[in-house]
Coordinates of N, CA and C and ligand atoms in Angstrom, one line a residue:
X1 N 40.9 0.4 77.5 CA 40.9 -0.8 76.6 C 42.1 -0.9 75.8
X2 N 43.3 -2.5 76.3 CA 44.4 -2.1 74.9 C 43.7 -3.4 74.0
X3 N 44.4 -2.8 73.0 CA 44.0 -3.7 71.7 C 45.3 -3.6 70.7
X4 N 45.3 -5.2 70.6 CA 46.5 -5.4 70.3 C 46.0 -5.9 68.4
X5 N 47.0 -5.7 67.2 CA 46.7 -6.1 66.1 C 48.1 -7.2 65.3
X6 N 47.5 -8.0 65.2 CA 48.3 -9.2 65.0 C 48.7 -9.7 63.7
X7 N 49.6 -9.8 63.0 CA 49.3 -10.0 61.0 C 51.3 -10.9 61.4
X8 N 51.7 -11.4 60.0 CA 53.2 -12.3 60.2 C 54.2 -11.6 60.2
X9 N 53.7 -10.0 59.3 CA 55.3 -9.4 59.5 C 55.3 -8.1 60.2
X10 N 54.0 -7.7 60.4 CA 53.9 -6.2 61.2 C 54.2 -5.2 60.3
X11 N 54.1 -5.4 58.9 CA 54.3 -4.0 58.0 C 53.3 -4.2 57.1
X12 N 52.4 -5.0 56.8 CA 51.2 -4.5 55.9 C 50.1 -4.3 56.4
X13 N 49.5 -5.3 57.2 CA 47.6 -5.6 57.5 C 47.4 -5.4 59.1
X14 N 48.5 -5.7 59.9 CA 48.3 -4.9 61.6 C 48.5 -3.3 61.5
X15 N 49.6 -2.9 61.0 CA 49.6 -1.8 61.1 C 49.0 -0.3 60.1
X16 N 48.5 -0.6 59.1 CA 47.1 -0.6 58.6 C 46.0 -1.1 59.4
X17 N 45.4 -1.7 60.2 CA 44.8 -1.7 61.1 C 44.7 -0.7 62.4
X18 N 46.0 -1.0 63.0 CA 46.5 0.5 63.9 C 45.9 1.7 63.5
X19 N 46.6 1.9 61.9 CA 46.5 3.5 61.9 C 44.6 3.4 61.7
X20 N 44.3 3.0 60.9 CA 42.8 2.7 60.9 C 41.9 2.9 61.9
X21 N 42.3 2.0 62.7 CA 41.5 2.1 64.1 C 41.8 3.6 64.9
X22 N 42.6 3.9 64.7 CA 43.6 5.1 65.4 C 42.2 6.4 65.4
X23 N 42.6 6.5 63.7 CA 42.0 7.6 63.3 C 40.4 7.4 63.4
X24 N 39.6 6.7 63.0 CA 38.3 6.4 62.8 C 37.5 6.5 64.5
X25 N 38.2 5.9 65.1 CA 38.3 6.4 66.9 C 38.2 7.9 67.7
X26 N 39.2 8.3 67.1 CA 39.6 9.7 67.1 C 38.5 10.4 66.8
X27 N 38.2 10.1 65.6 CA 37.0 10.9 65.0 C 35.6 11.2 65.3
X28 N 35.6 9.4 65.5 CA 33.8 9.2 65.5 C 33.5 8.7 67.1
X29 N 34.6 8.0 67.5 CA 34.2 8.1 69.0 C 35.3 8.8 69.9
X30 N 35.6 10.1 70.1 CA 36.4 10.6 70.9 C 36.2 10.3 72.8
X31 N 35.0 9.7 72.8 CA 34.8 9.3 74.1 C 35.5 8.1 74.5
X32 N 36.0 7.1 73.6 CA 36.5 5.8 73.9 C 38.0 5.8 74.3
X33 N 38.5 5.6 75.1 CA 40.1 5.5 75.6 C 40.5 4.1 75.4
X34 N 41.1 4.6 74.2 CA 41.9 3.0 73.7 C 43.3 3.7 73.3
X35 N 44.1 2.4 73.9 CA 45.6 2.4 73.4 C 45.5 1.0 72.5
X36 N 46.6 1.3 71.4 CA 46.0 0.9 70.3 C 48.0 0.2 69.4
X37 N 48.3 -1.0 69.3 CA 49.8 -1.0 68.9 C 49.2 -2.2 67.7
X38 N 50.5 -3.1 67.1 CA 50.3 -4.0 66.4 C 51.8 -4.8 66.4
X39 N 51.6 -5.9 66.3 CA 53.0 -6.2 66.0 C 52.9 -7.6 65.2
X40 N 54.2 -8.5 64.6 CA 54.1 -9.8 64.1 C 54.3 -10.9 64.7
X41 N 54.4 -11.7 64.0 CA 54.8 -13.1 64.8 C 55.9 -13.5 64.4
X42 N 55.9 -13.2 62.9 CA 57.7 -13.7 62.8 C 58.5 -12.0 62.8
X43 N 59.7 -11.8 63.0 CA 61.1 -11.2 63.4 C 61.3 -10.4 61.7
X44 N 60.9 -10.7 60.6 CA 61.4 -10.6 59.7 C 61.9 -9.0 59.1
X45 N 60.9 -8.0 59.6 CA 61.2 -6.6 59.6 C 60.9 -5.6 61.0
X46 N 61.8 -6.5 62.0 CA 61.5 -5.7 63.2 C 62.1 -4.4 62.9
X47 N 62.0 -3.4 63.2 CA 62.2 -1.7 63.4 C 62.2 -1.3 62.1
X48 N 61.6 -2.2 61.1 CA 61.2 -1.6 59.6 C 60.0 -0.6 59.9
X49 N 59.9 0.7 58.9 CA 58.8 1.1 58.9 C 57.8 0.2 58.0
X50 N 56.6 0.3 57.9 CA 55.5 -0.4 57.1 C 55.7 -0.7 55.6
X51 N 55.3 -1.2 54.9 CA 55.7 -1.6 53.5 C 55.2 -0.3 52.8
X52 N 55.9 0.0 51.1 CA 55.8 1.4 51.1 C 54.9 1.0 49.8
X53 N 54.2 0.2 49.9 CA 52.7 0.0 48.9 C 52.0 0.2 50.0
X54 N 51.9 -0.2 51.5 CA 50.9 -0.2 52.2 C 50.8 1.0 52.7
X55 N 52.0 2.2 53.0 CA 52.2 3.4 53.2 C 51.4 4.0 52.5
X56 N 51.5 3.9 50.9 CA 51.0 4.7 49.9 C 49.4 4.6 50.2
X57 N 48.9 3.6 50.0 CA 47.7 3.3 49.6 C 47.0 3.6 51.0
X58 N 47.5 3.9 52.3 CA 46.8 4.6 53.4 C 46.8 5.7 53.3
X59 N 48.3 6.1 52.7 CA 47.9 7.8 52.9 C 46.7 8.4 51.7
X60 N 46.5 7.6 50.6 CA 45.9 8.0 50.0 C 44.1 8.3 50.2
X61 N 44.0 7.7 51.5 CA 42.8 7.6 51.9 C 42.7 8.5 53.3
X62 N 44.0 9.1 53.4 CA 44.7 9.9 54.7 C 44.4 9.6 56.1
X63 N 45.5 8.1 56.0 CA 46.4 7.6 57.3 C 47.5 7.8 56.9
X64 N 48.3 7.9 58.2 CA 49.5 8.4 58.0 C 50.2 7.4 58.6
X65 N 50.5 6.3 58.4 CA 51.4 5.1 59.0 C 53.1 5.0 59.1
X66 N 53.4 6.2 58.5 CA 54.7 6.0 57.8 C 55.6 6.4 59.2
X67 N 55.0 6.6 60.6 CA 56.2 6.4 62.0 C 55.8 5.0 62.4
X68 N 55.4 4.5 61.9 CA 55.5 3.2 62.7 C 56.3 2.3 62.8
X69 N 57.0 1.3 63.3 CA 57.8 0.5 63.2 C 57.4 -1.3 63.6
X70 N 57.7 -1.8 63.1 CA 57.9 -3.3 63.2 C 58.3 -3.7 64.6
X71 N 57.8 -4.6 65.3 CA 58.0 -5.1 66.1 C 57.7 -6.8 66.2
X72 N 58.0 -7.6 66.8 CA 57.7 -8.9 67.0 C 56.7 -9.0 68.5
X73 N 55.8 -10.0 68.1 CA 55.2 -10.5 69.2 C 55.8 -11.2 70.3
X74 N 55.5 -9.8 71.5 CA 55.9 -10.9 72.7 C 55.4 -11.3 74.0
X75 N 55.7 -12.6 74.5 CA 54.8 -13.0 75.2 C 53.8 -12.3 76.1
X76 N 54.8 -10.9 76.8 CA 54.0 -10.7 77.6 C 52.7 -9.7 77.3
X77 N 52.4 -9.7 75.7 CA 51.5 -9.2 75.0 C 49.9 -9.7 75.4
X78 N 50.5 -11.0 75.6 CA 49.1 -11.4 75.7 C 48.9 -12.0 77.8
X79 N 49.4 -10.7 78.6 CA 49.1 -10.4 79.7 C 48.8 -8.8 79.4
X80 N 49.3 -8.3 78.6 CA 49.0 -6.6 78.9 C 47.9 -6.2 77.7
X81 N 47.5 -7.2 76.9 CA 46.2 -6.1 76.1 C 45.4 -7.5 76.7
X82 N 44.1 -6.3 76.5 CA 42.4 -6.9 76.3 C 42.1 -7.7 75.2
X83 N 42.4 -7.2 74.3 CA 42.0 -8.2 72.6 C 43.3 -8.1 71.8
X84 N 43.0 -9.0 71.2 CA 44.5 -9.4 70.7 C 43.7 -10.1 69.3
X85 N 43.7 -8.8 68.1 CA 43.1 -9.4 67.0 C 44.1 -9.9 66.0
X86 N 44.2 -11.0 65.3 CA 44.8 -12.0 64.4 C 44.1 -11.3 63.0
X87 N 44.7 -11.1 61.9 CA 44.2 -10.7 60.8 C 44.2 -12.2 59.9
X88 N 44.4 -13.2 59.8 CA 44.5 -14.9 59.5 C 44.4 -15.7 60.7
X89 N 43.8 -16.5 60.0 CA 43.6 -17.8 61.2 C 44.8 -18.3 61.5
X90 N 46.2 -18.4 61.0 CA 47.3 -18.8 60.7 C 48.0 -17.6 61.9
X91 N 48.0 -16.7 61.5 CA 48.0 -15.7 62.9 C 47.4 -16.0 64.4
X92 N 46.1 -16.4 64.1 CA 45.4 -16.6 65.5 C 45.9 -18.1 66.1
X93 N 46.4 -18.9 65.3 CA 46.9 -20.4 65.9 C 48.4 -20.4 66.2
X94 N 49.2 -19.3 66.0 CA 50.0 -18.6 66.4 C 49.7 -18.5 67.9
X95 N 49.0 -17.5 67.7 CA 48.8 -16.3 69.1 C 48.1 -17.7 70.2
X96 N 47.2 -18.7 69.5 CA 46.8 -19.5 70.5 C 47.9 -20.4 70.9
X97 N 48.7 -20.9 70.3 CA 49.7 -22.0 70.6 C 50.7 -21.0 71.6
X98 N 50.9 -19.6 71.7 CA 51.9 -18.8 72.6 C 51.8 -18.6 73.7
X99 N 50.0 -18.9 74.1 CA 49.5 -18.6 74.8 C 50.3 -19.0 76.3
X100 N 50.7 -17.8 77.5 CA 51.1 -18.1 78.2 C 50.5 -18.5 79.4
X101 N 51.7 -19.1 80.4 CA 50.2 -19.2 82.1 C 50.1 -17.6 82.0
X102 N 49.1 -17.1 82.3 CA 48.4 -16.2 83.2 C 47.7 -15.2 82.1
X103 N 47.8 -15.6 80.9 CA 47.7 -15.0 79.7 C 45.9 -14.6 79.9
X104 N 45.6 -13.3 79.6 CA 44.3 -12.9 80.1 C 43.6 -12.2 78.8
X105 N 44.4 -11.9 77.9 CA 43.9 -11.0 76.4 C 43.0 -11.9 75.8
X106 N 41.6 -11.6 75.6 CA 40.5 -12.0 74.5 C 41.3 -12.6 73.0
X107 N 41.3 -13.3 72.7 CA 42.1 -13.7 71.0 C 41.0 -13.7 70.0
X108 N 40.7 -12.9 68.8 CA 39.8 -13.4 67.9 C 40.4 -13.1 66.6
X109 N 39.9 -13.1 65.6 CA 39.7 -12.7 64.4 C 39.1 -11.4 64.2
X110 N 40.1 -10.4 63.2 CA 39.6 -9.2 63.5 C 38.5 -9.1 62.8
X111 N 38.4 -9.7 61.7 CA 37.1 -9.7 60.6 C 35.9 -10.1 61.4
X112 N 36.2 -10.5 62.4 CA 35.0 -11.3 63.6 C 33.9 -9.9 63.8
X113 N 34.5 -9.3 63.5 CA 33.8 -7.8 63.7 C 33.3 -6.8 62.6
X114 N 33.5 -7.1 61.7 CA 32.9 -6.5 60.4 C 31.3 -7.2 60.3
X115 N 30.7 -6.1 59.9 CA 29.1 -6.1 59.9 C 29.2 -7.6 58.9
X116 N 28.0 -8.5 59.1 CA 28.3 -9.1 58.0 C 29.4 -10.5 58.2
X117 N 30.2 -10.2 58.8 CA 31.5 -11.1 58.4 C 30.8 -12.2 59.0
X118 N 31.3 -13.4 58.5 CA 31.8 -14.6 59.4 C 33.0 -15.2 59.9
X119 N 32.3 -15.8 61.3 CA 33.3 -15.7 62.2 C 35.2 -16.1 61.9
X120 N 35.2 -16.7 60.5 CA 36.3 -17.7 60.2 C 37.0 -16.5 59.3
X121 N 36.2 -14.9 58.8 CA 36.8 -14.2 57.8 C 37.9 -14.1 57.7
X122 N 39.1 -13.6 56.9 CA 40.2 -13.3 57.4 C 41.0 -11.6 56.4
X123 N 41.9 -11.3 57.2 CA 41.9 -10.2 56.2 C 43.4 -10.4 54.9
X124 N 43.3 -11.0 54.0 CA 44.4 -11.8 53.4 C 45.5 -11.3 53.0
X125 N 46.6 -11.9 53.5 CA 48.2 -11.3 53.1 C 48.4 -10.4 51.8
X126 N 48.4 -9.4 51.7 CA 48.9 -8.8 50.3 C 50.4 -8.8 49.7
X127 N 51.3 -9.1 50.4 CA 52.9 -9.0 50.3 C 52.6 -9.5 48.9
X128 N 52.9 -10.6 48.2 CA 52.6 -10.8 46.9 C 51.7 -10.4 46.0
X129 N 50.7 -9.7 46.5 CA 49.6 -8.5 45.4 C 50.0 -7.7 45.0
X130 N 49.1 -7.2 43.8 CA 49.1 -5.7 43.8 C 48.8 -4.2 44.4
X131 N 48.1 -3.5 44.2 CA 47.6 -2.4 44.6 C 46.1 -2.5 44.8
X132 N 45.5 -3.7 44.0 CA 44.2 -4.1 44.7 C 43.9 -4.7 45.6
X133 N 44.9 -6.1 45.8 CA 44.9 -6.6 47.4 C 45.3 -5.6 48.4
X134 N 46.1 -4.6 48.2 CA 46.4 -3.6 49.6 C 45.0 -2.7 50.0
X135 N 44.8 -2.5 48.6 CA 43.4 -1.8 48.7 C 42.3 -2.7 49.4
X136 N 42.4 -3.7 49.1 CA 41.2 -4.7 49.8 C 41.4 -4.5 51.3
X137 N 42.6 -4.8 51.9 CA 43.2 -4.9 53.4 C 42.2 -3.6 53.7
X138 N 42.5 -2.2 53.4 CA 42.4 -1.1 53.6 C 40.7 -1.2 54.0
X139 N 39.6 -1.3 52.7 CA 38.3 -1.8 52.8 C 38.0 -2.8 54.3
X140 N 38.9 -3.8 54.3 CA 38.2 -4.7 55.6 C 38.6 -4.4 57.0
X141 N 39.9 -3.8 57.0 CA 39.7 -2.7 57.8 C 39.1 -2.0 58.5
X142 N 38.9 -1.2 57.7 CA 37.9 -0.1 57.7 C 35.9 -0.7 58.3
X143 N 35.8 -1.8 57.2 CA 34.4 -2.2 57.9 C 35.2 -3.0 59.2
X144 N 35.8 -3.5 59.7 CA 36.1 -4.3 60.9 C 36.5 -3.4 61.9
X145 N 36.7 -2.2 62.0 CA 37.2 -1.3 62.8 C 35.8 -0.7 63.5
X146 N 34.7 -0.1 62.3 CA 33.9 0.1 62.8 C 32.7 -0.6 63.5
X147 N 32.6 -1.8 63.3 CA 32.2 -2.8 63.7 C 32.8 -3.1 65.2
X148 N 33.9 -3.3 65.2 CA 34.7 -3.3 66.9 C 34.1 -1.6 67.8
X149 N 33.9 -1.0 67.0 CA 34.2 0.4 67.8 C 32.9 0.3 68.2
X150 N 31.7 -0.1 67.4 CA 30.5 0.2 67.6 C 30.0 -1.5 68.8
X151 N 31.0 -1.9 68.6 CA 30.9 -2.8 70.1 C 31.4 -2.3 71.6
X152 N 32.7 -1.9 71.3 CA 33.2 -1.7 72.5 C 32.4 0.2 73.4
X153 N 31.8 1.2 72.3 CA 31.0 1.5 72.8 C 30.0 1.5 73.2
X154 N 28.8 0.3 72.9 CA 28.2 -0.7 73.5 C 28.1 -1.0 75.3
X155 N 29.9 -2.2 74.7 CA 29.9 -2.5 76.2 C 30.5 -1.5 77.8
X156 N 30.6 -0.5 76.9 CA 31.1 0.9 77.4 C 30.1 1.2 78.6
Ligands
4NP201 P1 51.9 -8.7 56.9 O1 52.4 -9.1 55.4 O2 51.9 -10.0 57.6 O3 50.5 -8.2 56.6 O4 52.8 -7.6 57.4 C1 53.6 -9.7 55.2 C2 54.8 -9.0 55.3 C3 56.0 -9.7 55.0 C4 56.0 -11.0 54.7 C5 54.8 -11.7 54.5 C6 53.6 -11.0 54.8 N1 57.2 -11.6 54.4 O5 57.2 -12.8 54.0 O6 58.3 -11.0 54.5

């Protein structure tokens, strides 16, 4: 299963998702084989590592994000993963408007998956917050990770 995580710049709320899903996987379901990446839609910090509020505030809950790198969304992303989660609807009408011919990857919302959520949730930009919006990312995360995991073991 790949699964791809989608956010505008690829250093706060995808990749915080990545390590997220990474570890919580690892852990609690070691039976699931998932490849697991993230990237953005716009170019703005391609080969940046992750924002160093969003670094901080993962390791402090011990993820370790800080090898990852920025990448930009590309087309043939959405021929090579399964799900292809949008952390904003603004993300996801993105990812639907790129949509290419032969394009086969599921598109949703990743909050689509948090116990609870509704289907429209979103996980909201923190670049302009503080230390409590990064902390929030981290929280919906976290419930939306396990929510996906406890599906895709399911349809396992
Ligand atoms: P992300 O957050 O989409 O969660 O990575 C942002 C990162 C950078 C910018 C906006 C949002 N920016 O405008 O540079």
């Amino acid at each position: 299963m790949r699964i791809l995580f989608v956010c505008l710049g690829n250093i706060c709320r995808s990749p915080t998702a990545e390590g997220v899903l990474r570890s919580i996987a690892a852990r609690e379901y070691p039976g699931l084989k998932l490849q697991i990446d993230s990237a953005g839609t716009a170019d703005y910090h391609v080969g940046e590592p992750p924002d160093r509020r969003t670094v901080a505030a993962a390791r402090r809950r011990g993820y370790d994000l800080a090898g990852l790198r920025a990448r930009q969304l590309h087309p043939d992303d959405l021929r090579r993963f399964d799900y292809i989660l949008a952390m904003d609807r603004s993300n996801l009408s993105e990812l639907t408007s790129r949509r290419v011919t032969g394009a086969t990857a599921q598109l949703a919302l990743f909050m689509s998956f948090a116990p609870g959520a509704s289907e429209t949730d979103e996980v909201p930009d923190p670049y302009y917050g503080g230390v409590e919006e990064f902390e929030r990312v981290l929280d919906l995360c976290e419930a939306a990770a396990r929510g996906l995991l406890g599906r895709l073991q399911i349809a396992k």
